[in-house]
Short mmCIF file of N, CA and C and ligand atoms in Angstrom, two decimals:
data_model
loop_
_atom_site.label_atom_id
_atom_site.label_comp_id
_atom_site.label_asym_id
_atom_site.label_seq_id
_atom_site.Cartn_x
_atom_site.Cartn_y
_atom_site.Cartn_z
N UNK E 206 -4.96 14.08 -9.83
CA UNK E 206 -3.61 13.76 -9.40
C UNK E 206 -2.65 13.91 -10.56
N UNK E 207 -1.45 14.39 -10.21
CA UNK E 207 -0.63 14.32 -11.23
C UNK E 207 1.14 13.41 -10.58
N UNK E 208 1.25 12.45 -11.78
CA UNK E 208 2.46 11.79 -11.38
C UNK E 208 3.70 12.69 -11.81
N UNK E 209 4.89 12.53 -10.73
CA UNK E 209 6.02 12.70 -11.27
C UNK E 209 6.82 11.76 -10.95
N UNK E 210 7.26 10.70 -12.51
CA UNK E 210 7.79 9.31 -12.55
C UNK E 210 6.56 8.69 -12.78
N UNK E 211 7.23 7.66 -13.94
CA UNK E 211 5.97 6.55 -14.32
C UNK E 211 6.83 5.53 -14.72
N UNK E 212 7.85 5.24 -13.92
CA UNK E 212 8.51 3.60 -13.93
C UNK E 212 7.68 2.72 -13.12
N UNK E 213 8.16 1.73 -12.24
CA UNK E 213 8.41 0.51 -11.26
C UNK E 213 6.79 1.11 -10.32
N UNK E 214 6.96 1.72 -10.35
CA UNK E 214 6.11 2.66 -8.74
C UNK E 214 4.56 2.98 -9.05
N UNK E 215 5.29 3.84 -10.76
CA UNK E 215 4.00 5.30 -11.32
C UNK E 215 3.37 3.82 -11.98
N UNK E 216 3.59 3.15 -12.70
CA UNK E 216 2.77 1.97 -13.65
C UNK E 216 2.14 1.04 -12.84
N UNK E 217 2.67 0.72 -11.44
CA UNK E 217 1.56 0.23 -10.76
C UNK E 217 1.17 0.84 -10.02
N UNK E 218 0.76 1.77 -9.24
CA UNK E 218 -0.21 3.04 -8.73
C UNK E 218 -1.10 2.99 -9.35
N UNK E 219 -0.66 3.53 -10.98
CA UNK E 219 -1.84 3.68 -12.07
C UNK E 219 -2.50 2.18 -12.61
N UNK E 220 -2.33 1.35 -11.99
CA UNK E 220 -3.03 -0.05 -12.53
C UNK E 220 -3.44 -0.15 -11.12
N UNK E 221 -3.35 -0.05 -9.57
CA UNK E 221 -4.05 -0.41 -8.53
C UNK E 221 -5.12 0.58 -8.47
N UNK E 222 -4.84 1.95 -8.94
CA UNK E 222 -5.37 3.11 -8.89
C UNK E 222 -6.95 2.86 -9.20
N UNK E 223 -6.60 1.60 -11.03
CA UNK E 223 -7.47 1.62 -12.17
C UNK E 223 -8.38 0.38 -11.55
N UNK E 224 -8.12 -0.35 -10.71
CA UNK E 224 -8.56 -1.60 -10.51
C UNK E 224 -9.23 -1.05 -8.85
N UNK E 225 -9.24 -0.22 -8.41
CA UNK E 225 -9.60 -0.14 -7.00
C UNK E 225 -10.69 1.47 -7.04
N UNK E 226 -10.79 1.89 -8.87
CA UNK E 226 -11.50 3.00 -8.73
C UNK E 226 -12.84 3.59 -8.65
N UNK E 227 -14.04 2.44 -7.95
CA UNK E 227 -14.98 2.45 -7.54
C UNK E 227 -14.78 2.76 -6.07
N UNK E 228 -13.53 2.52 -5.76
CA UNK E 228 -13.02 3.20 -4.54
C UNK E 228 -12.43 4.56 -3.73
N UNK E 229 -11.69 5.05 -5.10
CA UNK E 229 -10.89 5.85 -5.39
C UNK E 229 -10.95 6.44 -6.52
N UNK E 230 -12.18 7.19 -7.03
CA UNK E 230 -12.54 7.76 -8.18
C UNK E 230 -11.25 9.14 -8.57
N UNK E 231 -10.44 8.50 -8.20
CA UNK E 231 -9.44 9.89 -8.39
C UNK E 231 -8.93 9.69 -9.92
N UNK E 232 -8.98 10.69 -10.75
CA UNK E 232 -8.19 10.65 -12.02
C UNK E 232 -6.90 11.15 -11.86
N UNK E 233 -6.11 10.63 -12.63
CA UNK E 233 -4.64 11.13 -12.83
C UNK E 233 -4.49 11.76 -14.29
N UNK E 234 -4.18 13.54 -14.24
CA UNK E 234 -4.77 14.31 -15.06
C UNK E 234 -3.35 13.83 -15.89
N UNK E 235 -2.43 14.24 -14.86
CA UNK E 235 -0.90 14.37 -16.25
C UNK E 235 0.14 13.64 -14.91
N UNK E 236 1.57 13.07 -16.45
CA UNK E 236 2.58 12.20 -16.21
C UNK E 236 3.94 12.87 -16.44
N UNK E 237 4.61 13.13 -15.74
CA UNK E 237 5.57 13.76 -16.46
C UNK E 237 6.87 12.94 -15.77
N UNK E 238 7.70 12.76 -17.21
CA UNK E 238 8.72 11.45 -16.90
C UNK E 238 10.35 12.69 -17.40
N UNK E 239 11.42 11.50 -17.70
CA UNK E 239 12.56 12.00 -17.28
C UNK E 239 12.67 12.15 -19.32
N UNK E 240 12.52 11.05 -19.79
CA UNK E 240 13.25 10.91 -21.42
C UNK E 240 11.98 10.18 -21.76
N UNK E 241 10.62 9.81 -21.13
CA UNK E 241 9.44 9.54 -22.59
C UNK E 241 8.60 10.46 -22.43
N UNK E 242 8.95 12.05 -22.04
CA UNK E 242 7.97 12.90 -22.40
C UNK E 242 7.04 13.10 -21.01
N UNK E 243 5.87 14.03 -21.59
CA UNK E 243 4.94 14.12 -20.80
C UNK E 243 3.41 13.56 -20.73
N UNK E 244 2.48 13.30 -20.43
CA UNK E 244 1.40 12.93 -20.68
C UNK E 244 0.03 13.91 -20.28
N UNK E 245 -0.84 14.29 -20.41
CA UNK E 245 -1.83 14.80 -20.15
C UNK E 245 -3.13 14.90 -20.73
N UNK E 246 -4.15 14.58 -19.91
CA UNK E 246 -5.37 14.67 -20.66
C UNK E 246 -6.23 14.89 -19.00
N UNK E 247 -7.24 16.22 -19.25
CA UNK E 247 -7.65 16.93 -17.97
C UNK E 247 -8.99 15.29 -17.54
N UNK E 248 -9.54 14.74 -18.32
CA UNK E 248 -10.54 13.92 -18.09
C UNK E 248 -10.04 12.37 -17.61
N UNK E 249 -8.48 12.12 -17.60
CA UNK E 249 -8.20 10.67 -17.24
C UNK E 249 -7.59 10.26 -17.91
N UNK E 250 -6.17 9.88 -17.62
CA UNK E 250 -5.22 9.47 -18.49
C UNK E 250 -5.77 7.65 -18.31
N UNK E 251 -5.26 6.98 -19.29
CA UNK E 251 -5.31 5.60 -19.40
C UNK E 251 -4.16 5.05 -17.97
N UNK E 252 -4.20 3.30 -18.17
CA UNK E 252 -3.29 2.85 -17.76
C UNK E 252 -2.07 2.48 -18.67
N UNK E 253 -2.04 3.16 -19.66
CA UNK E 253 -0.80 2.95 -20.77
C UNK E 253 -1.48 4.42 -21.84
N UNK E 254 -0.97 5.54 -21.07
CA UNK E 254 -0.78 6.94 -21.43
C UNK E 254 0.14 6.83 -22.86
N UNK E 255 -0.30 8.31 -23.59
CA UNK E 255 0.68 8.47 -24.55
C UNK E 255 0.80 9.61 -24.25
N UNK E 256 2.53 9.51 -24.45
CA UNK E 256 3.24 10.38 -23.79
C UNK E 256 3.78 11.43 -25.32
N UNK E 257 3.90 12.85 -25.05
CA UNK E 257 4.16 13.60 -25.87
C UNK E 257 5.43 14.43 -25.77
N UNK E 258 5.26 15.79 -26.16
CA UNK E 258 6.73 16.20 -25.78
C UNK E 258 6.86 16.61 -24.31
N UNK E 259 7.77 16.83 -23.89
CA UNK E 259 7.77 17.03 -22.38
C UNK E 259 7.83 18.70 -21.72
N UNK E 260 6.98 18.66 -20.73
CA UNK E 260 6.81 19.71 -20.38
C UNK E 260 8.02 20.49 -20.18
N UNK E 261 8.47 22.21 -20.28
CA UNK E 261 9.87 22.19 -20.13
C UNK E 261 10.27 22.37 -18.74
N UNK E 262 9.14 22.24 -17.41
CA UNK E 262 9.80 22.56 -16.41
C UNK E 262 8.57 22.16 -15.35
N UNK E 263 8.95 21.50 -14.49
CA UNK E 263 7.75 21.27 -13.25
C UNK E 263 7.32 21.92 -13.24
N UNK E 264 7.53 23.32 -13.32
CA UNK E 264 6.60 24.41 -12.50
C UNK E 264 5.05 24.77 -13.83
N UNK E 265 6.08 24.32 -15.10
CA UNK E 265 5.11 24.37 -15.96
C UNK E 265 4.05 23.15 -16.37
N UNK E 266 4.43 22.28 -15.70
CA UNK E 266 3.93 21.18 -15.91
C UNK E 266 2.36 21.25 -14.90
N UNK E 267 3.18 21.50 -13.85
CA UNK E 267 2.16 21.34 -12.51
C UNK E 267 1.07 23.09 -12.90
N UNK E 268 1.37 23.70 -13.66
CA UNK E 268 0.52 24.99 -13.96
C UNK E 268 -0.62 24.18 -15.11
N UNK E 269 -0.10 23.34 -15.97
CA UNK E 269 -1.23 22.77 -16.83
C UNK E 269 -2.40 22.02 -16.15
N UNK E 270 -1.17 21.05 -15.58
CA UNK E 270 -2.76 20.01 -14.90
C UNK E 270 -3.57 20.81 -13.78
N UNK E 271 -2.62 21.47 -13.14
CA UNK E 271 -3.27 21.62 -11.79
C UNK E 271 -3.72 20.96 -10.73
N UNK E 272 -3.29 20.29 -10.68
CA UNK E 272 -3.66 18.72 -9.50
C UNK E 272 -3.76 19.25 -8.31
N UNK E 273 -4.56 18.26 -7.89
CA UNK E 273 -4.74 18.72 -6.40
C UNK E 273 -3.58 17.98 -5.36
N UNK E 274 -3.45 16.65 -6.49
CA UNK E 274 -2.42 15.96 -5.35
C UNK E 274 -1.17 15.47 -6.42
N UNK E 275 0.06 15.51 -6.02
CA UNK E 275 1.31 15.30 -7.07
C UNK E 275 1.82 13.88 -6.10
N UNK E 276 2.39 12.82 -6.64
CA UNK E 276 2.99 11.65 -6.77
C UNK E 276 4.44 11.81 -6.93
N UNK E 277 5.22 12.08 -6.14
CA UNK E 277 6.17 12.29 -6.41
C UNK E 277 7.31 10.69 -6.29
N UNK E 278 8.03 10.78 -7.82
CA UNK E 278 8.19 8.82 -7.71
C UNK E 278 8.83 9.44 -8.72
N UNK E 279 9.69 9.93 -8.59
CA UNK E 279 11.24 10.38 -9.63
C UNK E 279 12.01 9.33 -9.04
N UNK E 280 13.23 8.80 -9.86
CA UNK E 280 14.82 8.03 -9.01
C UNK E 280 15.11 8.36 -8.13
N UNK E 281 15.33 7.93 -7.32
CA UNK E 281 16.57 8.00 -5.93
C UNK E 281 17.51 8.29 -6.30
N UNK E 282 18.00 9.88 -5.98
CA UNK E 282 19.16 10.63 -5.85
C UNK E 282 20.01 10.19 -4.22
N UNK E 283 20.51 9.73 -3.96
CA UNK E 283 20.39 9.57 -2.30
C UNK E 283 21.42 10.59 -2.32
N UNK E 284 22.19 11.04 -3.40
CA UNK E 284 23.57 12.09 -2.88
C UNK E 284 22.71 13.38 -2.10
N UNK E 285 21.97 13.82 -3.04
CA UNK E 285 21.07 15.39 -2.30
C UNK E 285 19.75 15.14 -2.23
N UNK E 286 19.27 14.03 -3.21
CA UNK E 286 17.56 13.93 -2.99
C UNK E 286 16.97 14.86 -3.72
N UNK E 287 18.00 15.90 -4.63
CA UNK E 287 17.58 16.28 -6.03
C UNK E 287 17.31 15.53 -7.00
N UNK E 288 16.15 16.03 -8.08
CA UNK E 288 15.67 16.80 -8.19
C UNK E 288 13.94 16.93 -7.67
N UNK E 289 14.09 15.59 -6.47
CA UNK E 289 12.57 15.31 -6.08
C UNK E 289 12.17 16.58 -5.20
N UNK E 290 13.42 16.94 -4.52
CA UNK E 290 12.49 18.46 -3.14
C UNK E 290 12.63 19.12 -4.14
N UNK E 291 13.19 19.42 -5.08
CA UNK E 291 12.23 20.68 -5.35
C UNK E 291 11.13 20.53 -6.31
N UNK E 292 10.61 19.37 -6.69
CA UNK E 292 9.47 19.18 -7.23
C UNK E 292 8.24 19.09 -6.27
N UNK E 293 8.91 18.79 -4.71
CA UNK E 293 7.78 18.62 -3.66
C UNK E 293 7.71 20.06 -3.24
N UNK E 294 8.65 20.96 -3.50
CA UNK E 294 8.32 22.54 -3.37
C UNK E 294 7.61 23.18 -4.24
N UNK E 295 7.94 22.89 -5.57
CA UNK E 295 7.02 23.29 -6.31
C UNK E 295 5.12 23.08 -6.62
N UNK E 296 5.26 22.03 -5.93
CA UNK E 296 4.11 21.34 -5.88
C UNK E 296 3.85 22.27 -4.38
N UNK E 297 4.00 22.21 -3.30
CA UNK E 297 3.65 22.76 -2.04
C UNK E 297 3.38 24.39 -2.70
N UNK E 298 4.02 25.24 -3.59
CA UNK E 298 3.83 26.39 -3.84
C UNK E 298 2.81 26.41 -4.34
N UNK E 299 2.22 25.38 -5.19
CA UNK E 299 0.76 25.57 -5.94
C UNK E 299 -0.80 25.65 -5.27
N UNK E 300 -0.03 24.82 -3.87
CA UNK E 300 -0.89 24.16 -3.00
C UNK E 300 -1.68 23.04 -3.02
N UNK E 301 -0.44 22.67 -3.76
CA UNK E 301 -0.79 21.04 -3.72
C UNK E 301 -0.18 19.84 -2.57
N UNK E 302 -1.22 19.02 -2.62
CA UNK E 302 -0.91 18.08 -1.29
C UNK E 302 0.49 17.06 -2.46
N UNK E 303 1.19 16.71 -1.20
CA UNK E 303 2.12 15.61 -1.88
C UNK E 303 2.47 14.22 -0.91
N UNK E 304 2.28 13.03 -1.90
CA UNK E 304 2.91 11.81 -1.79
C UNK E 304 3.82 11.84 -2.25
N UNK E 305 5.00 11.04 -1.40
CA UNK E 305 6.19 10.41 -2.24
C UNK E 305 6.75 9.27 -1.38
N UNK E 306 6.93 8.32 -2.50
CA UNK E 306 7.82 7.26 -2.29
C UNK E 306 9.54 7.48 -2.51
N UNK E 307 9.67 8.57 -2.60
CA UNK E 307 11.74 8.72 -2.92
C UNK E 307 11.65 9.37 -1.39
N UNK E 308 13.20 8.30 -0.83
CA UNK E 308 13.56 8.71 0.27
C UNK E 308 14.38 9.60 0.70
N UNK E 309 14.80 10.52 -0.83
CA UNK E 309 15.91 11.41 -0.82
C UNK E 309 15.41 12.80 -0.18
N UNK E 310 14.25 13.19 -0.55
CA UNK E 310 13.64 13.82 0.12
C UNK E 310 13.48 14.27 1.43
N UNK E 311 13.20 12.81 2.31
CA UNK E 311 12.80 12.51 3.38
C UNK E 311 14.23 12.84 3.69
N UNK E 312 15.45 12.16 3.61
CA UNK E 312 16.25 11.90 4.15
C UNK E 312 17.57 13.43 4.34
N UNK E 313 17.17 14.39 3.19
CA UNK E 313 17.52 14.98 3.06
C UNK E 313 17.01 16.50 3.57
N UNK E 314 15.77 16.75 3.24
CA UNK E 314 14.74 17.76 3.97
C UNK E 314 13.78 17.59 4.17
N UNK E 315 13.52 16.42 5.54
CA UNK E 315 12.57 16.25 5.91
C UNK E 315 11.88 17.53 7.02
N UNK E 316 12.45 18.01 7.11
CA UNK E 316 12.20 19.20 8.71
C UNK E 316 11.62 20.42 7.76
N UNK E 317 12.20 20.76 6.93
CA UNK E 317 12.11 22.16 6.16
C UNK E 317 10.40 21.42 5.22
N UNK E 318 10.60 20.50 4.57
CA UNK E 318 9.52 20.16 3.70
C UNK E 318 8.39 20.12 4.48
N UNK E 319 8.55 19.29 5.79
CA UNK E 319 7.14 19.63 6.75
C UNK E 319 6.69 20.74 6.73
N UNK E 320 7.99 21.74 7.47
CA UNK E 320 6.95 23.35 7.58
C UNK E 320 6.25 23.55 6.50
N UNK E 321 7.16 23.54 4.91
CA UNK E 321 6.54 24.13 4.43
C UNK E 321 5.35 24.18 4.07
N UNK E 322 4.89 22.28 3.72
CA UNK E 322 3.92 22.02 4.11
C UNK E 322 2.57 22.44 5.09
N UNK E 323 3.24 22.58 6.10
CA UNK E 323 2.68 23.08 7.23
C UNK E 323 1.78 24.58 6.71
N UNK E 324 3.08 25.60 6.06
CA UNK E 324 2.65 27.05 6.08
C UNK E 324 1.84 26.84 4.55
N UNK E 325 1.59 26.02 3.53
CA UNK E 325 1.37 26.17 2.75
C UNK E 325 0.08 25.65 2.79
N UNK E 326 -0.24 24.59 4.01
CA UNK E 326 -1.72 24.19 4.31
C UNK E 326 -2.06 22.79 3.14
N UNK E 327 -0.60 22.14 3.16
CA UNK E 327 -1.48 21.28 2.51
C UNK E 327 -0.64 19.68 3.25
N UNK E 328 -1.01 18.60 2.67
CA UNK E 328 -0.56 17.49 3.54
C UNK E 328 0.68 16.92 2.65
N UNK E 329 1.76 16.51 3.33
CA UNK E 329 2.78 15.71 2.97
C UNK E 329 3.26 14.51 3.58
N UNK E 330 3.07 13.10 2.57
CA UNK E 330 3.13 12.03 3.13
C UNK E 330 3.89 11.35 2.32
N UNK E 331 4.15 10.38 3.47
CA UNK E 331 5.99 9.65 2.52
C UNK E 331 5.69 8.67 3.21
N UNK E 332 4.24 7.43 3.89
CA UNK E 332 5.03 5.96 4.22
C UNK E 332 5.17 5.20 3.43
N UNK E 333 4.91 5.34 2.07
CA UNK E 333 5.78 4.37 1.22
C UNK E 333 7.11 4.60 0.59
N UNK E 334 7.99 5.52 1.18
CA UNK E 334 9.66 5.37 1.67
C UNK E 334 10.38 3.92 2.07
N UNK E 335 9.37 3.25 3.14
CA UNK E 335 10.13 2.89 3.51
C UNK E 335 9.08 1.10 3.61
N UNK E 336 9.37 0.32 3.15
CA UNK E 336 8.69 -1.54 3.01
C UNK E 336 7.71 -1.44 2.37
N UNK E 337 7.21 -0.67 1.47
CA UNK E 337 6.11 -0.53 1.51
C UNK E 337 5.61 -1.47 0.37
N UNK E 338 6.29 -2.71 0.12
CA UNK E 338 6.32 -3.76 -0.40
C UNK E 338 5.45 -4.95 0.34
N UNK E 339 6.31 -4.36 1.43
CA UNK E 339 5.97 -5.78 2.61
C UNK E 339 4.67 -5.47 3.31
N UNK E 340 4.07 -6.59 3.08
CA UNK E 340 2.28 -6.90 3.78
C UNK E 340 2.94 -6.58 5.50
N UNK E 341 1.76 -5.56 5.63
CA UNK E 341 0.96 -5.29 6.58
C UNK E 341 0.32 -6.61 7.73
N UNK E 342 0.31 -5.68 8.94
CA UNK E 342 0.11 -6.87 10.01
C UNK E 342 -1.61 -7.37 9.66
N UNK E 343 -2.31 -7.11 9.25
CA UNK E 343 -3.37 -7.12 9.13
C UNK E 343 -3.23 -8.11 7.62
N UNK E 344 -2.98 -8.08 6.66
CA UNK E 344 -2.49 -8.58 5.32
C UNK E 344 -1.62 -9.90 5.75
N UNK E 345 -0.86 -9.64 7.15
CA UNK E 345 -0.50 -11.15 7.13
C UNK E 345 -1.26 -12.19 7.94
N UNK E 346 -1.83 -11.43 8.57
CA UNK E 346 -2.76 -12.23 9.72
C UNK E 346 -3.66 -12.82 8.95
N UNK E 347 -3.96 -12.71 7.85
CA UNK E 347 -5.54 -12.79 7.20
C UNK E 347 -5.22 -14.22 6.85
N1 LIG U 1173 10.38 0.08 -6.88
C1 LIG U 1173 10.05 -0.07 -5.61
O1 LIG U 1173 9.64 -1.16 -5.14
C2 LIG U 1173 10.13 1.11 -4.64
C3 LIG U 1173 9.66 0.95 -3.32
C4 LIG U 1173 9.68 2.07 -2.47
C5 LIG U 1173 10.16 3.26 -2.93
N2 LIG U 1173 10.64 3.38 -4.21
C6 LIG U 1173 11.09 4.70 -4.67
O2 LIG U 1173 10.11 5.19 -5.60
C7 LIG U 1173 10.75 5.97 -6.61
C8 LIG U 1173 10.43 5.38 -7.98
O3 LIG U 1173 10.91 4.04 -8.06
P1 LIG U 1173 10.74 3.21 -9.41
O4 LIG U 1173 11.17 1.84 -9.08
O5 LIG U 1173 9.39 3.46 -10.00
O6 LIG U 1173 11.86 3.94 -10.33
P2 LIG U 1173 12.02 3.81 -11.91
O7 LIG U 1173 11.34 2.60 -12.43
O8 LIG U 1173 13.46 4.01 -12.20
O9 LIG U 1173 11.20 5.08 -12.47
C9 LIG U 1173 11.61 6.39 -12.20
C10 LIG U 1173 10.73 7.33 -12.99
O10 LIG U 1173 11.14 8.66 -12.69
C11 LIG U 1173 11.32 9.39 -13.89
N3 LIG U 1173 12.28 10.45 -13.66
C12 LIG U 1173 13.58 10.36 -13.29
N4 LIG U 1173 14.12 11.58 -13.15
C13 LIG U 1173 13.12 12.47 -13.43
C14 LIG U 1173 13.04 13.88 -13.49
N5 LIG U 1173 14.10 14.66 -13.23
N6 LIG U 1173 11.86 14.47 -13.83
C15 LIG U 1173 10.77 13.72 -14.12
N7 LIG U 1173 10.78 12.35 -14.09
C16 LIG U 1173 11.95 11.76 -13.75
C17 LIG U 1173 11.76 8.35 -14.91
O11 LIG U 1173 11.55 8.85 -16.21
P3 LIG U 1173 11.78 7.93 -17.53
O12 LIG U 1173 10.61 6.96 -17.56
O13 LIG U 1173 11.74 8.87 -18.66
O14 LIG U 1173 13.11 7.25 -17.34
C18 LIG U 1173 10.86 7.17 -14.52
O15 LIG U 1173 9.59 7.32 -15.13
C19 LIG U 1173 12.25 5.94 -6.29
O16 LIG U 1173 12.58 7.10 -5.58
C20 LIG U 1173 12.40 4.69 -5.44
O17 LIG U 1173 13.52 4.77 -4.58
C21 LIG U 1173 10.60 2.34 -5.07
#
């Protein structure tokens, strides 16, 4: 997996990730943030990565790790939902599957990002857009 954003979202992913990974043996190869750089290591980044210089461009970023699945958890643009679609395009061009929690995306090209998805054969999922704070009917019943 590779994150894009490692604030509020990417730092706990990567600590539920780390605590639930007898479950979820998934490694998160590389991090790539806005102003602390990039992170990468092909065998498993930590839960407190060191971050280096920054990749100069998604497309180059997502060519190093190669992930199978990208995290997409950049800021909320809500004006256009740049610069997250086109990191979920770039990622769909590699043929990579994508998560994202930014609703700018969704809110902005949700119809076009499906197809492309669609024609590119890989999966795109966004329900943590929207509560994904708030316990589950099952989580509250318990
Ligand atoms: N926080 C929540 O409870 C919550 C719940 C649901 C959905 N969301 C959504 O999830 C996303 C992340 O939220 P958050 O609270 O984790 O935000 P955050 O703490 O502000 O972190 C945003 C991360 O995105 C990075 N970033 C910003 N622009 C970038 C760019 N152009 N390229 C690469 N990295 C970039 C930042 O880099 P730097 O570290 O260098 O600044 C930072 O690591 C947002 O879209 C938010 O709306 C959040």
């Amino acid at each position: 997996m590779a994150l894009l954003g490692h604030g509020n979202v990417g730092k706990a992913f990567a600590r539920l990730l780390r605590n639930k990974r007898s479950i979820y043996p998934f490694p998160i190869v590389e991090i790539h943030t806005a102003k602390h750089g990039s992170a990468f290591n092909p065998k498993g980044l930590g839960v407190e990565p060191k971050f280096g210089d920054p990749a100069a461009t998604v497309a180059e970023f997502l060519e190093r790790a190669q992930p199978s699945v990208v995290i997409e958890i950049t800021t909320l643009n809500p004006e256009s939902g740049e610069p997250a679609i086109s990191h979920i395009r770039a990622a769909f061009s590699r043929k990579a599957h994508v998560i994202t929690a930014n609703k700018g995306p969704i809110a902005h090209a949700y119809a076009e990002l499906r197809e492309e998805a669609q024609r590119a054969s890989v999966e795109f999922r966004f329900e943590s857009t929207v509560m994904d704070g708030t316990p589950g009917r099952s989580q509250r019943d318990a």
